[in-house]
XYZ file of C-alpha atoms in Angstrom:
263
model
C -66.726 -187.334 20.802
C -66.657 -185.428 24.088
C -62.941 -186.063 24.510
C -62.236 -184.903 20.962
C -64.221 -181.700 21.590
C -62.234 -180.873 24.754
C -58.919 -181.456 22.986
C -59.997 -179.293 20.070
C -61.202 -176.509 22.400
C -57.967 -176.414 24.362
C -55.883 -176.455 21.211
C -57.937 -173.632 19.757
C -57.604 -171.557 22.927
C -53.828 -171.913 23.122
C -53.478 -171.225 19.446
C -55.641 -168.149 19.684
C -53.491 -166.765 22.496
C -50.328 -167.282 20.494
C -52.006 -165.791 17.455
C -53.118 -162.700 19.366
C -49.666 -162.351 20.926
C -48.039 -162.540 17.516
C -50.242 -159.732 16.228
C -50.054 -157.524 19.330
C -48.270 -154.123 18.908
C -45.587 -154.590 21.552
C -42.275 -152.814 21.053
C -39.029 -153.754 22.713
C -35.868 -151.667 22.790
C -32.822 -153.429 21.347
C -30.816 -152.030 24.299
C -30.378 -154.457 27.171
C -30.724 -152.669 30.526
C -27.622 -154.375 31.895
C -25.454 -152.939 29.122
C -26.177 -149.261 29.862
C -24.088 -147.291 32.375
C -24.514 -143.692 33.469
C -22.264 -141.105 35.076
C -23.020 -137.513 36.014
C -21.228 -134.457 37.353
C -21.467 -130.669 37.418
C -18.831 -128.172 36.324
C -19.212 -125.062 38.542
C -18.650 -121.635 36.922
C -14.967 -120.786 36.554
C -15.161 -117.810 38.899
C -16.151 -120.046 41.845
C -12.815 -121.870 41.748
C -14.658 -125.102 42.615
C -13.651 -128.475 41.073
C -16.170 -130.723 39.274
C -18.709 -132.337 41.603
C -19.550 -135.974 40.780
C -22.767 -137.847 41.526
C -22.406 -140.383 44.331
C -25.093 -143.091 44.298
C -28.536 -141.684 45.078
C -27.151 -138.600 46.809
C -28.308 -135.333 45.286
C -25.732 -133.305 43.381
C -25.025 -129.930 44.987
C -24.459 -127.366 42.245
C -23.679 -123.642 42.413
C -26.090 -121.628 40.279
C -24.861 -121.413 36.688
C -23.106 -124.798 36.788
C -23.076 -127.076 33.763
C -24.705 -130.454 34.441
C -23.147 -133.269 32.396
C -24.728 -136.750 32.155
C -23.056 -139.436 30.059
C -24.574 -142.775 28.974
C -22.565 -145.683 27.548
C -23.649 -148.939 25.944
C -26.829 -147.595 24.356
C -27.680 -148.256 20.729
C -30.600 -145.823 20.689
C -30.546 -142.300 22.107
C -33.904 -140.865 23.199
C -33.846 -137.299 24.483
C -33.414 -136.865 28.249
C -35.255 -134.165 30.166
C -34.587 -131.806 33.060
C -37.614 -131.165 35.287
C -37.926 -128.132 37.595
C -40.756 -126.243 39.258
C -40.843 -124.066 36.143
C -41.608 -127.073 33.940
C -39.523 -129.493 31.914
C -37.210 -129.142 28.968
C -35.883 -131.852 26.696
C -32.193 -131.984 25.875
C -30.492 -133.187 22.703
C -27.648 -135.602 23.527
C -24.383 -135.475 21.611
C -23.000 -138.742 20.269
C -19.469 -139.456 21.477
C -18.903 -142.660 19.508
C -18.790 -146.255 20.711
C -22.478 -146.256 21.692
C -21.874 -143.388 24.109
C -23.704 -140.083 24.377
C -23.564 -137.003 26.545
C -26.172 -134.399 27.506
C -25.324 -130.979 28.949
C -27.401 -128.174 30.406
C -26.760 -125.078 32.533
C -28.686 -125.301 35.795
C -30.087 -122.227 37.523
C -32.927 -123.983 39.387
C -33.059 -127.211 41.384
C -34.615 -130.147 39.564
C -34.387 -133.752 38.412
C -32.521 -134.994 35.361
C -34.289 -138.027 33.857
C -32.949 -140.259 31.072
C -34.741 -143.421 29.874
C -32.965 -145.700 27.411
C -34.909 -148.855 26.671
C -35.636 -150.533 29.995
C -32.855 -148.505 31.630
C -33.689 -145.337 33.555
C -31.444 -142.973 35.474
C -32.561 -139.955 37.473
C -30.327 -137.430 39.217
C -31.558 -134.850 41.697
C -29.727 -131.537 41.408
C -29.889 -129.003 44.241
C -28.835 -125.567 43.052
C -27.256 -123.186 45.555
C -27.927 -119.524 44.695
C -24.921 -117.208 44.466
C -25.316 -114.594 47.205
C -24.190 -111.036 46.450
C -21.092 -109.747 48.273
C -21.214 -107.736 51.489
C -18.981 -104.750 52.270
C -18.840 -102.070 54.970
C -16.522 -99.191 55.838
C -15.035 -99.611 59.325
C -13.395 -96.247 59.972
C -13.840 -92.644 58.798
C -11.622 -92.090 55.723
C -8.461 -90.060 56.285
C -5.717 -88.586 54.134
C -2.208 -89.871 54.775
C 1.113 -88.028 54.412
C 1.190 -88.740 50.684
C -2.275 -87.196 50.149
C -3.877 -90.578 49.582
C -7.368 -91.355 50.824
C -7.159 -94.280 53.253
C -10.245 -96.443 53.671
C -10.559 -99.411 56.036
C -13.283 -101.940 55.301
C -14.523 -105.496 55.715
C -16.023 -107.581 52.930
C -17.067 -111.148 52.167
C -18.587 -113.287 49.426
C -19.392 -116.977 49.145
C -17.092 -117.461 46.129
C -14.895 -114.403 46.370
C -14.838 -110.628 45.963
C -13.071 -109.857 42.706
C -13.253 -106.084 42.685
C -13.709 -103.217 45.113
C -14.932 -99.851 43.879
C -15.252 -96.441 45.483
C -18.214 -94.403 44.269
C -18.293 -90.663 44.881
C -20.854 -87.953 44.397
C -20.313 -84.311 45.272
C -22.088 -83.081 48.372
C -24.549 -80.354 47.397
C -27.334 -78.442 49.062
C -29.782 -80.975 47.632
C -28.947 -83.984 49.804
C -31.562 -86.197 48.143
C -29.918 -85.808 44.725
C -26.447 -86.254 46.180
C -27.242 -89.664 47.650
C -28.778 -90.990 44.429
C -25.415 -92.233 43.051
C -26.774 -92.083 39.503
C -25.232 -90.630 36.350
C -22.983 -88.166 38.178
C -21.235 -90.890 40.159
C -17.482 -91.066 39.767
C -16.165 -94.626 40.050
C -12.590 -95.540 40.869
C -11.393 -99.126 40.558
C -8.943 -100.470 43.101
C -6.487 -103.324 43.062
C -8.050 -105.062 46.068
C -9.941 -108.269 45.334
C -9.768 -112.025 45.032
C -10.749 -112.858 48.629
C -13.727 -114.609 50.202
C -13.528 -112.713 53.483
C -11.441 -109.899 54.891
C -11.652 -107.543 57.849
C -9.527 -104.477 58.495
C -8.416 -104.358 54.854
C -7.129 -100.912 53.920
C -7.178 -99.114 50.599
C -4.834 -96.222 49.901
C -6.112 -94.331 46.905
C -4.372 -91.478 45.139
C -7.212 -89.196 44.099
C -5.464 -85.823 43.858
C -6.011 -85.803 40.081
C -9.642 -86.852 40.431
C -12.238 -84.313 39.203
C -13.644 -84.122 42.737
C -10.267 -83.549 44.423
C -10.630 -81.027 47.227
C -14.435 -81.368 47.264
C -16.699 -82.647 49.996
C -18.422 -85.815 48.823
C -20.733 -88.610 49.819
C -19.016 -91.927 49.177
C -19.693 -95.624 49.372
C -17.716 -98.790 48.793
C -18.906 -101.383 46.294
C -17.844 -105.053 46.203
C -18.248 -107.006 42.947
C -18.118 -110.811 42.704
C -17.425 -113.131 39.773
C -21.082 -113.124 38.720
C -20.934 -109.293 38.563
C -23.247 -109.000 41.550
C -22.746 -105.850 43.602
C -22.860 -105.233 47.323
C -22.714 -101.653 48.602
C -21.763 -100.148 51.943
C -23.684 -97.536 53.844
C -22.842 -94.064 52.470
C -20.348 -91.914 54.377
C -19.041 -88.356 54.163
C -15.475 -87.388 53.371
C -13.330 -84.844 51.556
C -11.349 -86.037 48.566
C -7.668 -85.217 49.215
C -6.114 -82.564 47.018
C -2.469 -81.915 46.307
C -1.122 -79.340 48.738
C 0.858 -76.592 46.997
C 3.159 -74.334 49.015
C 4.344 -72.095 46.155
C 1.821 -69.175 45.878
C 1.563 -69.148 42.060
C 0.866 -72.898 41.802
C -1.636 -72.647 44.638
C -3.439 -69.769 42.891
C -3.648 -71.719 39.610
C -5.188 -74.714 41.356
C -7.701 -72.499 43.131
C -8.717 -70.874 39.855
C -9.157 -74.310 38.196
C -11.426 -75.414 41.042
C -13.728 -72.494 40.295
C -14.210 -73.480 36.650
C-alpha cells in the first residue's frame, strides 16, 4: 500500500505541473530571434553635403542635428512599434511595411538618444549622438574702401561647420541718435552678394556696386552677415563707412543728384 501511495503521489505531482503549465498564460512570438536582422543609418540634411552614415557594430551613430534616422528590420512576421528615447522623454514610431517581412522606421533627430526596437525575442538598440549645427562666424578685416569703379570693397573672413551659403551687408544710416542707428531693425537695408558656398575663408573680398542704393553717398553703420544652410546667422562687429555714390563731372547732372539727395 505504501508503494502504491508513493507512485500515485508522484504521478499526481507531475500531472499537476503539466496541467498548470498547459493552462498558464504564456505568450510566445512566432518570430524566431535568429531570423531577424537589423540595419541602421542616418541621412544628414542636404545642406551639409555629408553622405549617409551607417551604424557599425555597437559604435554610436554620429548624426548632424536634423538628420533622418532610418532603421530597417527584415525577417519579422510581426511589427511592434519601436521607440526613440531622449532626455526629453520617449516617442513611439510607426514602422512602414516594405514587403517580404521587412519594415522600416524613420525619425528626424534633433537630440541625442537611443533607438530601441523589440521584435519577439529579438532586440536592437542604437545610440545616436547628435552634433548641434553651430552658427557661422564672420568678421570684417579691413576698413571698407571705394575702388576706381565706385564699388564698395569689403575684405572679410568667415567660417561654418557645414558651409556659409550667403553673405549679406546690412546698412543703417548714421544719425545723431547713435543708439537707434546701431539697432539694425526695420530701417536696415540688406544687400545680397554672390559670395558663399565655403566652409572657411580668409581675406575674401566683396566688390559691391551700391551707387543706386537708397543710401548712396550717406554715412552709415554697416555689418556683414553670414548665413548657413540651416538659415542661422552670424554677424560681424559693426563698422562705419560711406556708401559710394556715382561721381558726376557735368554740373547739371551733379546738381540733379544733389537735389535728389535732399528729398
